[in-house]
Short mmCIF file of C-alpha atoms in Angstrom, two decimals:
data_model
loop_
_atom_site.label_atom_id
_atom_site.label_comp_id
_atom_site.label_asym_id
_atom_site.label_seq_id
_atom_site.Cartn_x
_atom_site.Cartn_y
_atom_site.Cartn_z
CA MET A 605 0.00 0.00 0.00
CA GLU A 606 1.71 3.14 -1.22
CA ASN A 607 0.12 5.46 1.35
CA LEU A 608 1.46 3.53 4.35
CA GLN A 609 4.54 4.89 6.08
CA LYS A 610 7.82 3.02 5.90
CA ILE A 611 9.87 2.04 8.93
CA ILE A 612 13.48 2.98 8.27
CA ASN A 613 16.78 1.82 9.74
CA ILE A 614 19.54 3.68 11.59
CA THR A 615 21.48 4.61 8.46
CA GLN A 616 18.34 5.92 6.78
CA ILE A 617 17.36 7.94 9.85
CA ARG A 618 20.74 9.67 9.74
CA LYS A 619 20.35 10.30 6.01
CA ALA A 620 16.89 11.78 6.62
CA ASP A 621 18.35 14.14 9.24
CA GLU A 622 21.15 15.23 6.90
CA HIS A 623 18.83 15.62 3.92
CA THR A 624 16.36 17.73 5.90
CA ILE A 625 19.09 20.00 7.25
CA SER A 626 20.43 20.52 3.74
CA LYS A 627 17.11 20.91 1.93
CA LYS A 628 15.44 23.18 4.49
CA GLU A 629 18.65 25.07 5.18
CA ILE A 630 18.36 24.72 8.94
CA THR A 631 21.02 23.82 11.46
CA SER A 632 21.22 20.51 13.31
CA PHE A 633 20.78 22.55 16.49
CA ALA A 634 17.49 23.97 15.17
CA LEU A 635 16.31 20.46 14.28
CA MET A 636 17.14 19.37 17.81
CA GLY A 637 15.04 22.25 19.09
CA GLN A 638 12.09 21.16 16.95
CA ALA A 639 12.39 17.61 18.23
CA SER A 640 12.57 18.72 21.85
CA LEU A 641 9.54 20.98 21.51
CA ALA A 642 7.57 18.14 19.87
CA PHE A 643 8.51 15.84 22.76
CA VAL A 644 7.27 18.34 25.34
CA LYS A 645 3.98 18.83 23.50
CA ALA A 646 3.51 15.04 23.51
CA ILE A 647 4.03 14.54 27.25
CA GLU A 648 2.65 17.81 28.64
CA PRO A 649 -0.97 16.56 28.79
CA LEU A 650 0.36 13.84 31.14
CA LEU A 651 2.10 16.27 33.51
CA ASN A 652 1.09 18.66 36.26
CA ARG A 653 3.17 21.31 37.98
CA SER A 654 3.20 19.56 41.35
CA LEU A 655 5.41 16.80 39.93
CA LYS A 656 9.16 16.63 40.45
CA ILE A 657 10.82 15.72 37.14
CA ALA A 658 14.31 14.31 36.63
CA ILE A 659 15.78 14.51 33.13
CA VAL A 660 18.70 12.13 32.72
CA SER A 661 20.76 13.06 29.66
CA GLY A 662 23.80 11.59 27.98
CA ALA A 663 26.71 13.29 26.25
CA GLY A 664 25.43 12.85 22.69
CA ASN A 665 22.60 14.37 20.69
CA ASN A 666 19.94 12.47 22.65
CA GLY A 667 21.33 14.20 25.70
CA GLY A 668 21.14 17.49 23.84
CA ASP A 669 17.43 16.82 23.43
CA GLY A 670 17.22 16.22 27.17
CA PHE A 671 18.82 19.53 28.06
CA ALA A 672 16.63 21.39 25.57
CA ILE A 673 13.56 19.68 27.05
CA THR A 674 14.71 20.82 30.50
CA ARG A 675 14.72 24.46 29.40
CA ILE A 676 11.34 24.19 27.67
CA LEU A 677 9.69 22.60 30.70
CA ARG A 678 11.21 25.17 33.04
CA SER A 679 9.90 27.97 30.85
CA LYS A 680 6.47 26.44 31.45
CA LYS A 681 7.04 26.51 35.23
CA TYR A 682 7.63 22.79 35.79
CA THR A 683 10.02 21.62 38.52
CA VAL A 684 12.89 19.95 36.68
CA GLN A 685 16.32 18.67 37.74
CA PRO A 686 18.77 17.92 34.92
CA PHE A 687 21.41 15.18 35.17
CA LEU A 688 24.37 14.54 32.87
CA VAL A 689 25.56 10.94 32.47
CA GLN A 690 29.05 11.86 31.30
CA PHE A 691 30.21 8.74 29.50
CA LYS A 692 32.80 10.68 27.48
CA ASN A 693 34.95 13.74 28.14
CA THR A 694 33.45 15.98 25.47
CA LEU A 695 29.82 16.48 24.64
CA SER A 696 28.54 16.53 21.07
CA PRO A 697 28.48 20.14 19.74
CA ASP A 698 24.68 20.55 19.83
CA CYS A 699 24.45 18.81 23.21
CA ASP A 700 27.11 21.13 24.61
CA ILE A 701 25.24 24.26 23.48
CA ASN A 702 22.12 23.17 25.36
CA PHE A 703 24.15 21.97 28.35
CA GLN A 704 25.87 25.35 28.67
CA LYS A 705 22.49 27.08 28.93
CA LEU A 706 21.91 25.35 32.29
CA ASP A 707 23.89 26.00 35.46
CA ASP A 708 22.57 23.40 37.90
CA THR A 709 23.08 20.11 36.10
CA ILE A 710 24.18 17.24 38.35
CA SER A 711 26.97 15.25 36.69
CA ILE A 712 27.31 11.50 37.05
CA LYS A 713 30.74 10.20 36.10
CA SER A 714 31.11 7.07 38.25
CA THR A 715 29.14 4.42 40.09
CA SER A 716 29.54 6.28 43.39
CA GLU A 717 27.75 9.29 41.89
CA VAL A 718 24.73 7.36 40.62
CA HIS A 719 21.62 9.07 41.93
CA ASP A 720 18.60 7.54 43.67
CA PHE A 721 15.83 8.64 41.34
CA SER A 722 13.00 7.47 43.59
CA GLU A 723 12.65 11.00 45.00
CA TYR A 724 11.25 12.14 41.65
CA ASP A 725 7.76 11.56 40.29
CA VAL A 726 8.72 11.47 36.62
CA ILE A 727 11.99 10.47 34.95
CA ILE A 728 12.76 11.49 31.38
CA ASP A 729 15.35 9.23 29.77
CA ALA A 730 17.65 10.94 27.25
CA ILE A 731 20.89 9.01 27.79
CA PHE A 732 21.28 7.17 24.49
CA GLY A 733 19.45 7.65 21.19
CA PHE A 734 18.81 5.52 18.15
CA GLY A 735 22.48 5.01 17.32
CA LEU A 736 23.36 2.67 20.19
CA SER A 737 24.95 -0.55 18.88
CA ARG A 738 26.46 -2.24 21.95
CA PRO A 739 25.29 -3.19 25.46
CA ILE A 740 25.36 -0.61 28.25
CA THR A 741 28.14 -1.34 30.75
CA GLY A 742 30.07 0.30 33.57
CA PHE A 743 28.58 3.04 35.71
CA ILE A 744 25.94 3.80 33.04
CA LYS A 745 24.53 0.33 33.68
CA HIS A 746 23.98 1.37 37.30
CA VAL A 747 22.24 4.58 36.16
CA VAL A 748 19.78 2.57 34.06
CA GLU A 749 19.23 0.13 36.93
CA SER A 750 18.56 3.04 39.29
CA ILE A 751 15.97 4.48 36.88
CA ASN A 752 14.19 1.13 36.64
CA LYS A 753 14.46 0.44 40.38
CA ALA A 754 12.78 3.77 41.18
CA LYS A 755 9.47 2.44 39.80
CA LYS A 756 8.43 5.91 38.70
CA THR A 757 6.77 7.08 35.49
CA VAL A 758 9.41 7.05 32.75
CA TYR A 759 9.21 8.86 29.41
CA ALA A 760 11.93 8.06 26.88
CA VAL A 761 13.21 10.50 24.26
CA ASP A 762 13.04 8.77 20.85
CA VAL A 763 14.30 5.37 22.12
CA PRO A 764 14.64 3.86 25.62
CA SER A 765 18.34 3.87 26.46
CA GLY A 766 19.83 0.43 25.83
CA LEU A 767 17.31 -0.55 23.16
CA TYR A 768 18.56 -1.08 19.61
CA CYS A 769 16.49 0.23 16.72
CA ASP A 770 16.62 -2.71 14.36
CA LYS A 771 17.43 -5.80 16.43
CA LEU A 772 16.81 -7.36 19.82
CA PRO A 773 18.98 -6.16 22.73
CA ASP A 774 21.76 -8.48 23.87
CA SER A 775 21.54 -7.24 27.46
CA ASP A 776 18.86 -6.69 30.10
CA THR A 777 20.20 -3.22 30.79
CA VAL A 778 17.48 -1.23 29.06
CA VAL A 779 15.35 1.59 30.44
CA GLN A 780 11.78 0.45 31.08
CA ALA A 781 9.73 3.26 29.58
CA ASP A 782 6.04 3.79 30.21
CA LEU A 783 5.92 5.93 27.08
CA VAL A 784 8.43 6.36 24.27
CA VAL A 785 8.03 9.48 22.17
CA SER A 786 9.71 8.54 18.91
CA PHE A 787 10.76 11.12 16.36
CA GLN A 788 9.01 10.93 12.97
CA ARG A 789 8.74 7.13 12.89
CA PRO A 790 8.52 4.25 15.37
CA LYS A 791 11.58 2.05 15.48
CA LEU A 792 11.30 -1.53 14.24
CA SER A 793 12.25 -2.88 17.66
CA PHE A 794 9.12 -1.35 19.22
CA PHE A 795 7.13 -4.15 17.56
CA PHE A 796 9.17 -7.04 18.98
CA PRO A 797 7.17 -8.78 21.76
CA GLU A 798 10.38 -9.28 23.77
CA ASN A 799 10.65 -5.48 24.14
CA GLY A 800 7.24 -5.09 25.77
CA ASN A 801 8.68 -4.19 29.19
CA HIS A 802 10.93 -1.53 27.68
CA VAL A 803 8.29 0.01 25.39
CA LYS A 804 5.02 -0.23 27.29
CA ASN A 805 3.49 2.42 25.02
CA TRP A 806 4.82 4.60 22.22
CA LYS A 807 3.75 7.46 20.03
CA THR A 808 5.43 9.30 17.18
CA VAL A 809 5.78 13.03 16.74
CA ALA A 810 6.71 14.91 13.58
CA ILE A 811 9.91 16.92 13.94
CA GLY A 812 10.09 18.33 10.42
CA LEU A 813 11.98 15.60 8.59
CA ASP A 814 11.34 15.37 4.84
CA GLU A 815 8.56 12.80 4.49
CA ASP A 816 9.00 12.37 0.75
CA PHE A 817 12.66 11.53 1.28
CA ILE A 818 11.79 8.96 3.97
CA GLN A 819 9.21 7.29 1.73
CA GLN A 820 11.80 7.02 -1.05
CA GLN A 821 14.09 4.90 1.13
CA GLU A 822 14.19 1.17 0.48
CA SER A 823 12.37 -0.71 3.22
CA ASN A 824 10.30 -3.87 3.50
CA TYR A 825 8.69 -2.71 6.75
CA PHE A 826 5.52 -0.63 6.92
CA ILE A 827 3.28 0.87 9.62
CA LEU A 828 -0.37 -0.14 9.45
CA ASN A 829 -2.34 2.76 10.91
CA ASP A 830 -5.39 4.92 10.15
CA ARG A 831 -3.99 5.84 6.75
CA ILE A 832 -5.34 2.52 5.47
CA ALA A 833 -8.85 3.93 5.87
CA ASP A 834 -8.16 6.25 2.93
CA THR A 835 -8.14 3.20 0.66
CA LEU A 836 -11.72 2.15 1.45
CA MET A 837 -13.92 1.93 -1.62
CA PRO A 838 -17.12 4.02 -1.68
CA ARG A 839 -20.46 2.30 -1.21
CA PRO A 840 -22.72 3.88 -3.85
CA ARG A 841 -26.31 4.58 -2.89
CA GLN A 842 -27.63 2.69 -5.93
CA SER A 843 -25.76 -0.54 -5.04
CA HIS A 844 -27.45 -3.74 -3.83
CA LYS A 845 -26.46 -6.88 -1.94
CA GLY A 846 -25.19 -8.47 -5.11
CA SER A 847 -22.65 -5.65 -5.38
CA TYR A 848 -20.76 -6.80 -2.29
CA GLY A 849 -20.10 -10.47 -2.90
CA HIS A 850 -21.29 -13.81 -1.59
CA ALA A 851 -19.03 -15.48 0.95
CA LEU A 852 -19.02 -19.09 2.15
CA LEU A 853 -17.72 -19.86 5.63
CA ILE A 854 -16.95 -23.51 6.42
CA VAL A 855 -16.97 -23.45 10.19
CA GLY A 856 -17.93 -25.07 13.46
CA SER A 857 -18.12 -28.45 15.19
CA TYR A 858 -19.87 -29.85 18.22
CA GLY A 859 -18.94 -27.72 21.23
CA LYS A 860 -17.32 -25.03 19.09
CA MET A 861 -20.29 -23.48 17.31
CA GLY A 862 -19.49 -20.20 19.03
CA ALA A 863 -16.58 -19.75 16.65
CA ALA A 864 -18.95 -20.23 13.72
CA VAL A 865 -21.36 -17.64 15.11
CA LEU A 866 -18.64 -15.08 15.79
CA SER A 867 -16.93 -15.40 12.41
CA SER A 868 -20.30 -15.25 10.61
CA LYS A 869 -21.51 -12.18 12.50
CA ALA A 870 -18.21 -10.43 11.89
CA CYS A 871 -18.35 -11.26 8.19
CA LEU A 872 -21.76 -9.64 7.93
CA ARG A 873 -20.60 -6.58 9.89
CA SER A 874 -17.75 -6.11 7.43
CA GLY A 875 -20.23 -5.24 4.70
CA VAL A 876 -20.50 -8.47 2.69
CA GLY A 877 -23.60 -8.68 0.52
CA LEU A 878 -24.49 -12.33 1.14
CA LEU A 879 -23.18 -14.94 3.54
CA THR A 880 -23.67 -18.68 3.65
CA SER A 881 -22.30 -20.60 6.63
CA TYR A 882 -21.68 -24.32 6.17
CA VAL A 883 -21.79 -26.17 9.50
CA PRO A 884 -22.36 -29.68 10.90
CA LYS A 885 -25.99 -30.60 11.64
CA CYS A 886 -25.63 -29.78 15.33
CA GLY A 887 -25.15 -26.13 14.41
CA TYR A 888 -28.25 -25.57 12.31
CA GLN A 889 -30.60 -24.22 14.99
CA ILE A 890 -27.78 -22.28 16.62
CA MET A 891 -26.92 -20.48 13.38
CA GLN A 892 -30.51 -19.83 12.30
CA SER A 893 -31.49 -18.37 15.66
CA SER A 894 -28.26 -16.47 16.30
CA ILE A 895 -27.71 -14.97 12.84
CA PRO A 896 -30.92 -14.54 10.86
CA GLU A 897 -29.05 -12.51 8.24
CA ALA A 898 -26.92 -15.49 7.20
CA MET A 899 -27.99 -18.46 5.11
CA CYS A 900 -27.10 -21.84 6.54
CA LEU A 901 -26.16 -25.14 4.93
CA THR A 902 -25.48 -28.27 6.95
CA ASP A 903 -23.18 -31.22 6.53
CA GLU A 904 -24.69 -34.70 6.75
CA ASN A 905 -22.60 -35.34 9.87
CA GLU A 906 -23.98 -34.27 13.23
CA GLU A 907 -20.75 -33.20 14.94
CA PHE A 908 -18.21 -32.01 12.37
CA VAL A 909 -17.75 -31.18 8.70
CA THR A 910 -17.15 -34.20 6.46
CA GLN A 911 -18.05 -32.94 2.96
CA LEU A 912 -17.21 -29.99 0.78
CA PRO A 913 -20.38 -28.28 -0.47
CA GLU A 914 -20.81 -26.99 -4.01
CA ILE A 915 -18.51 -23.96 -4.06
CA SER A 916 -18.75 -22.61 -7.60
CA LYS A 917 -21.36 -19.94 -6.86
CA TYR A 918 -19.42 -18.23 -4.08
CA ASP A 919 -17.06 -15.29 -4.58
CA VAL A 920 -14.93 -16.06 -1.52
CA LEU A 921 -14.34 -19.12 0.63
CA ALA A 922 -13.10 -19.26 4.22
CA ILE A 923 -12.48 -22.26 6.42
CA GLY A 924 -11.28 -22.95 9.93
CA PRO A 925 -12.99 -21.31 12.94
CA GLY A 926 -14.24 -24.04 15.30
CA LEU A 927 -13.62 -26.67 12.63
CA ASP A 928 -12.03 -29.57 14.57
CA VAL A 929 -9.16 -31.79 13.43
CA ASN A 930 -10.15 -35.30 12.38
CA GLU A 931 -9.63 -37.58 9.40
CA LYS A 932 -12.80 -36.65 7.51
CA THR A 933 -12.45 -32.90 8.07
CA THR A 934 -8.84 -33.19 6.93
CA LEU A 935 -10.09 -34.62 3.63
CA VAL A 936 -12.40 -31.62 3.26
CA VAL A 937 -9.48 -29.22 3.71
CA LYS A 938 -7.38 -31.20 1.22
CA LYS A 939 -10.20 -31.18 -1.33
CA LEU A 940 -10.79 -27.44 -0.93
CA VAL A 941 -7.13 -26.55 -1.24
CA SER A 942 -6.51 -28.76 -4.25
CA GLU A 943 -9.69 -28.11 -6.24
CA ASN A 944 -10.21 -24.39 -5.66
CA ASN A 945 -8.21 -21.83 -7.65
CA THR A 946 -9.39 -18.63 -5.96
CA PRO A 947 -7.79 -17.16 -2.81
CA LEU A 948 -8.94 -18.74 0.45
CA VAL A 949 -9.10 -17.39 3.99
CA ILE A 950 -7.66 -20.11 6.24
CA ASP A 951 -7.74 -20.06 10.02
CA ALA A 952 -7.52 -22.14 13.18
CA ASP A 953 -7.90 -25.91 12.69
CA ALA A 954 -7.65 -25.58 8.91
CA ILE A 955 -4.14 -24.20 9.50
CA ASN A 956 -3.40 -27.03 11.92
CA ILE A 957 -4.49 -29.56 9.28
CA ILE A 958 -2.18 -27.95 6.70
CA ALA A 959 0.64 -27.98 9.25
CA GLN A 960 0.16 -31.75 9.66
CA ASN A 961 0.10 -32.34 5.89
CA GLU A 962 3.19 -30.78 4.34
CA GLU A 963 2.06 -31.40 0.75
CA LEU A 964 -0.90 -29.03 1.19
CA LYS A 965 1.35 -25.98 1.50
CA SER A 966 2.37 -26.14 -2.16
CA LEU A 967 -1.30 -26.55 -3.16
CA LEU A 968 -2.42 -23.32 -1.51
CA PRO A 969 -4.15 -21.09 -4.08
CA LYS A 970 -2.06 -18.03 -4.86
CA ASN A 971 -2.81 -15.02 -2.63
CA SER A 972 -4.61 -17.08 0.00
CA ILE A 973 -4.79 -15.47 3.44
CA LEU A 974 -3.67 -17.50 6.48
CA THR A 975 -4.46 -16.07 9.94
CA PRO A 976 -2.49 -18.08 12.54
CA HIS A 977 -1.72 -17.15 16.09
CA ILE A 978 1.84 -17.78 17.30
CA LYS A 979 1.42 -21.46 18.22
CA GLU A 980 -0.42 -22.26 14.99
CA PHE A 981 2.29 -20.54 12.99
CA ASP A 982 5.02 -22.45 14.81
CA ARG A 983 3.23 -25.68 13.93
CA LEU A 984 3.21 -24.55 10.32
CA VAL A 985 6.89 -23.60 9.98
CA GLY A 986 8.66 -24.84 13.12
CA LYS A 987 9.45 -23.15 16.41
CA SER A 988 11.41 -19.89 16.58
CA ASP A 989 13.64 -18.76 19.43
CA THR A 990 12.97 -15.05 18.86
CA SER A 991 10.34 -12.86 17.23
CA THR A 992 12.86 -11.69 14.63
CA GLU A 993 13.48 -15.30 13.62
CA ARG A 994 9.72 -15.85 13.42
CA PHE A 995 9.23 -12.73 11.28
CA GLN A 996 11.89 -13.99 8.90
CA LYS A 997 10.15 -17.36 8.61
CA GLN A 998 6.87 -15.56 8.04
CA LEU A 999 8.35 -13.57 5.16
CA GLU A 1000 9.92 -16.66 3.65
CA PHE A 1001 6.63 -18.57 3.88
CA SER A 1002 4.67 -15.76 2.19
CA VAL A 1003 7.18 -15.45 -0.65
CA LYS A 1004 7.61 -19.20 -1.17
CA TYR A 1005 3.90 -20.02 -1.23
CA GLN A 1006 2.75 -16.63 -2.60
CA CYS A 1007 0.28 -16.06 0.19
CA VAL A 1008 -0.60 -13.45 2.80
CA VAL A 1009 0.11 -14.42 6.42
CA VAL A 1010 -1.60 -12.56 9.26
CA LEU A 1011 0.44 -13.43 12.35
CA LYS A 1012 -1.79 -12.55 15.30
CA ASN A 1013 -0.09 -11.12 18.38
CA ALA A 1014 0.06 -7.95 20.48
CA TYR A 1015 1.23 -6.21 17.30
CA THR A 1016 -0.29 -8.29 14.51
CA VAL A 1017 2.11 -8.56 11.58
CA ILE A 1018 1.00 -9.11 7.99
CA SER A 1019 3.42 -10.48 5.39
CA SER A 1020 2.90 -10.22 1.64
CA PRO A 1021 3.97 -12.41 -1.29
CA GLU A 1022 6.24 -9.53 -2.36
CA GLY A 1023 8.27 -9.85 0.85
CA ASN A 1024 6.94 -6.93 2.90
CA LEU A 1025 5.93 -6.81 6.55
CA TYR A 1026 3.14 -4.57 7.85
CA PHE A 1027 3.00 -3.90 11.60
CA ASN A 1028 -0.44 -3.07 12.94
CA THR A 1029 -0.85 -0.24 15.45
CA SER A 1030 -4.49 -0.69 16.49
CA GLY A 1031 -5.75 -3.06 19.17
CA ASN A 1032 -5.06 -3.68 22.85
CA GLN A 1033 -4.49 -6.32 25.52
CA GLY A 1034 -8.23 -6.75 26.13
CA MET A 1035 -8.44 -8.48 22.74
CA ALA A 1036 -6.42 -11.40 24.12
CA THR A 1037 -9.66 -13.30 24.60
CA ALA A 1038 -11.39 -16.35 23.14
CA GLY A 1039 -13.03 -15.72 19.78
CA SER A 1040 -11.14 -12.57 18.84
CA GLY A 1041 -9.37 -14.41 16.03
CA ASP A 1042 -12.65 -15.85 14.73
CA VAL A 1043 -13.96 -12.30 14.45
CA LEU A 1044 -10.90 -11.28 12.45
CA THR A 1045 -11.37 -14.20 10.03
CA GLY A 1046 -14.94 -13.11 9.40
CA VAL A 1047 -13.97 -9.49 8.81
CA ILE A 1048 -11.21 -10.35 6.33
CA THR A 1049 -13.49 -12.79 4.49
CA GLY A 1050 -16.19 -10.16 4.12
CA LEU A 1051 -13.75 -7.60 2.78
CA LEU A 1052 -12.28 -10.09 0.32
CA ALA A 1053 -15.81 -10.80 -0.95
CA GLN A 1054 -16.24 -7.06 -1.61
CA ASN A 1055 -13.51 -7.26 -4.23
CA TYR A 1056 -10.59 -5.96 -2.24
CA ALA A 1057 -7.29 -7.56 -3.23
CA PRO A 1058 -6.17 -10.20 -0.69
CA LEU A 1059 -3.38 -8.14 0.87
CA HIS A 1060 -5.62 -5.09 0.94
CA ALA A 1061 -8.43 -7.07 2.60
CA ALA A 1062 -6.02 -8.39 5.23
CA LEU A 1063 -4.63 -4.94 6.03
CA LEU A 1064 -8.06 -3.34 6.28
CA GLY A 1065 -9.41 -6.26 8.31
CA VAL A 1066 -6.56 -6.27 10.81
CA TYR A 1067 -6.61 -2.50 11.32
CA PHE A 1068 -10.37 -2.13 11.74
CA HIS A 1069 -10.58 -5.26 13.90
CA GLY A 1070 -8.02 -3.66 16.22
CA LYS A 1071 -9.78 -0.31 16.12
CA ALA A 1072 -13.06 -1.98 17.08
CA GLY A 1073 -11.22 -3.59 19.98
CA ASP A 1074 -10.01 -0.16 21.07
CA GLU A 1075 -13.55 1.23 20.89
CA ALA A 1076 -14.88 -1.73 22.86
CA ALA A 1077 -12.18 -1.35 25.52
CA CYS A 1078 -13.20 2.28 26.07
CA LYS A 1079 -16.65 1.02 27.11
CA LYS A 1080 -15.87 -2.31 28.74
CA GLY A 1081 -12.28 -2.03 29.90
CA TYR A 1082 -9.57 -4.58 29.14
CA ASN A 1083 -10.56 -7.33 31.57
CA ALA A 1084 -14.26 -7.46 30.68
CA LEU A 1085 -13.87 -7.24 26.91
CA ILE A 1086 -15.15 -10.26 24.94
CA ALA A 1087 -15.12 -11.05 21.23
CA SER A 1088 -18.78 -10.09 20.76
CA ASP A 1089 -17.92 -6.58 21.95
CA ILE A 1090 -15.45 -6.29 19.06
CA ILE A 1091 -18.20 -7.16 16.57
CA ASP A 1092 -20.57 -4.65 18.16
CA ALA A 1093 -17.95 -1.89 17.89
CA LEU A 1094 -16.94 -2.68 14.31
CA ARG A 1095 -17.15 0.32 11.96
CA ILE A 1096 -15.34 -0.04 8.66
CA GLU A 1097 -15.41 3.50 7.34
CA LYS A 1098 -13.32 6.63 7.14
CA SER A 1099 -13.30 8.52 10.40
#
């Protein structure tokens, strides 16, 4: 999707800084000032003037941001104490200019001078920026440990100190930030599940970098955010149900008809014109009474699906939610995969069946959409020791089998046959609940039926599924949120 923002690496960030300074004819010091002001605007709604704030700055440009932030906050009458973690004898030129404008900075040059930060209410971390490439050691390690030990609210400038931008840290010495305010773009490492304690929340702020230049950089990583809403197709007043496709969901088994209900309801909420749900006989009354808008076909078997219905009249086919894994259902999945040439949406037990039958992978119709959670994906491709290893396997799987993979997690990641990764930014921890994935399958299926391209349908489905979860959490909270709340909050339209 051309309108989605790219995530860029360390080298490209530096190039973007240099390009902006040259093109806009501003100084690096002025750019630092813009960044610092943007940071303050981002955190100020979270502050009040009764708070004691410690700003812990390093000797590089991230530290320069910290000293500039100190002056801005003081001009707004906040109580701020600046600290300098002096890990080298000379400060970077722009850092030194901002440092010299303050006369009460407390310097930390050794372990014996490490401060107890628990006397402050808020700690702003500006020790190291995006360029860090080795573990934090020596007395600086004790500074980071003191910040974390204080158990106070921590805001990080651009990157939590100790966190790498593009790879997992090789040390536990990383600032644990409640909020990271990242300049212009989030860093790739924010999306790694292992970094959840270091990046509890993040937001980006524009600091004036040249967006066109950033978008011209080569990157296979993209941010899935509200910009995807701009790609929604209009729904003309003169259209009818035949304009929005007919989807077939092959779902459900005895004891798991809830998954069939959830995926079917979600499919209808996504805007599909017609929906037929194919279920075992035990699900007939459940479906007809729960979802009067859907048509229902039943298998001859009472408890699980054993036959593939006539599929030629449907625009889109999906299979998996609540399906069950058994010999006869496995034959249904094999028949569907081998005899159907149009993209499929494949979830849950259908994925597990494919994982158990290696030959089915090569039979997947091109541009099919698979929606596994972590364990299902590991069954499909083998276990991974780290999220970065898993992301690589995900990319390789999508390219090899020319399919879209929606890897469900705290930050759901979508991979494309072209070898791109899209990191979703909507959603919350309340969505870690039974049935949430069934809802997503229904949403994506409905969008695919409305003639969105498979990747496009997956991106829209993931983003709006997460956004619905956010809306639901506002009303129900995280703990009480259930999958039906996500369906009730679903609104697939431009805001």
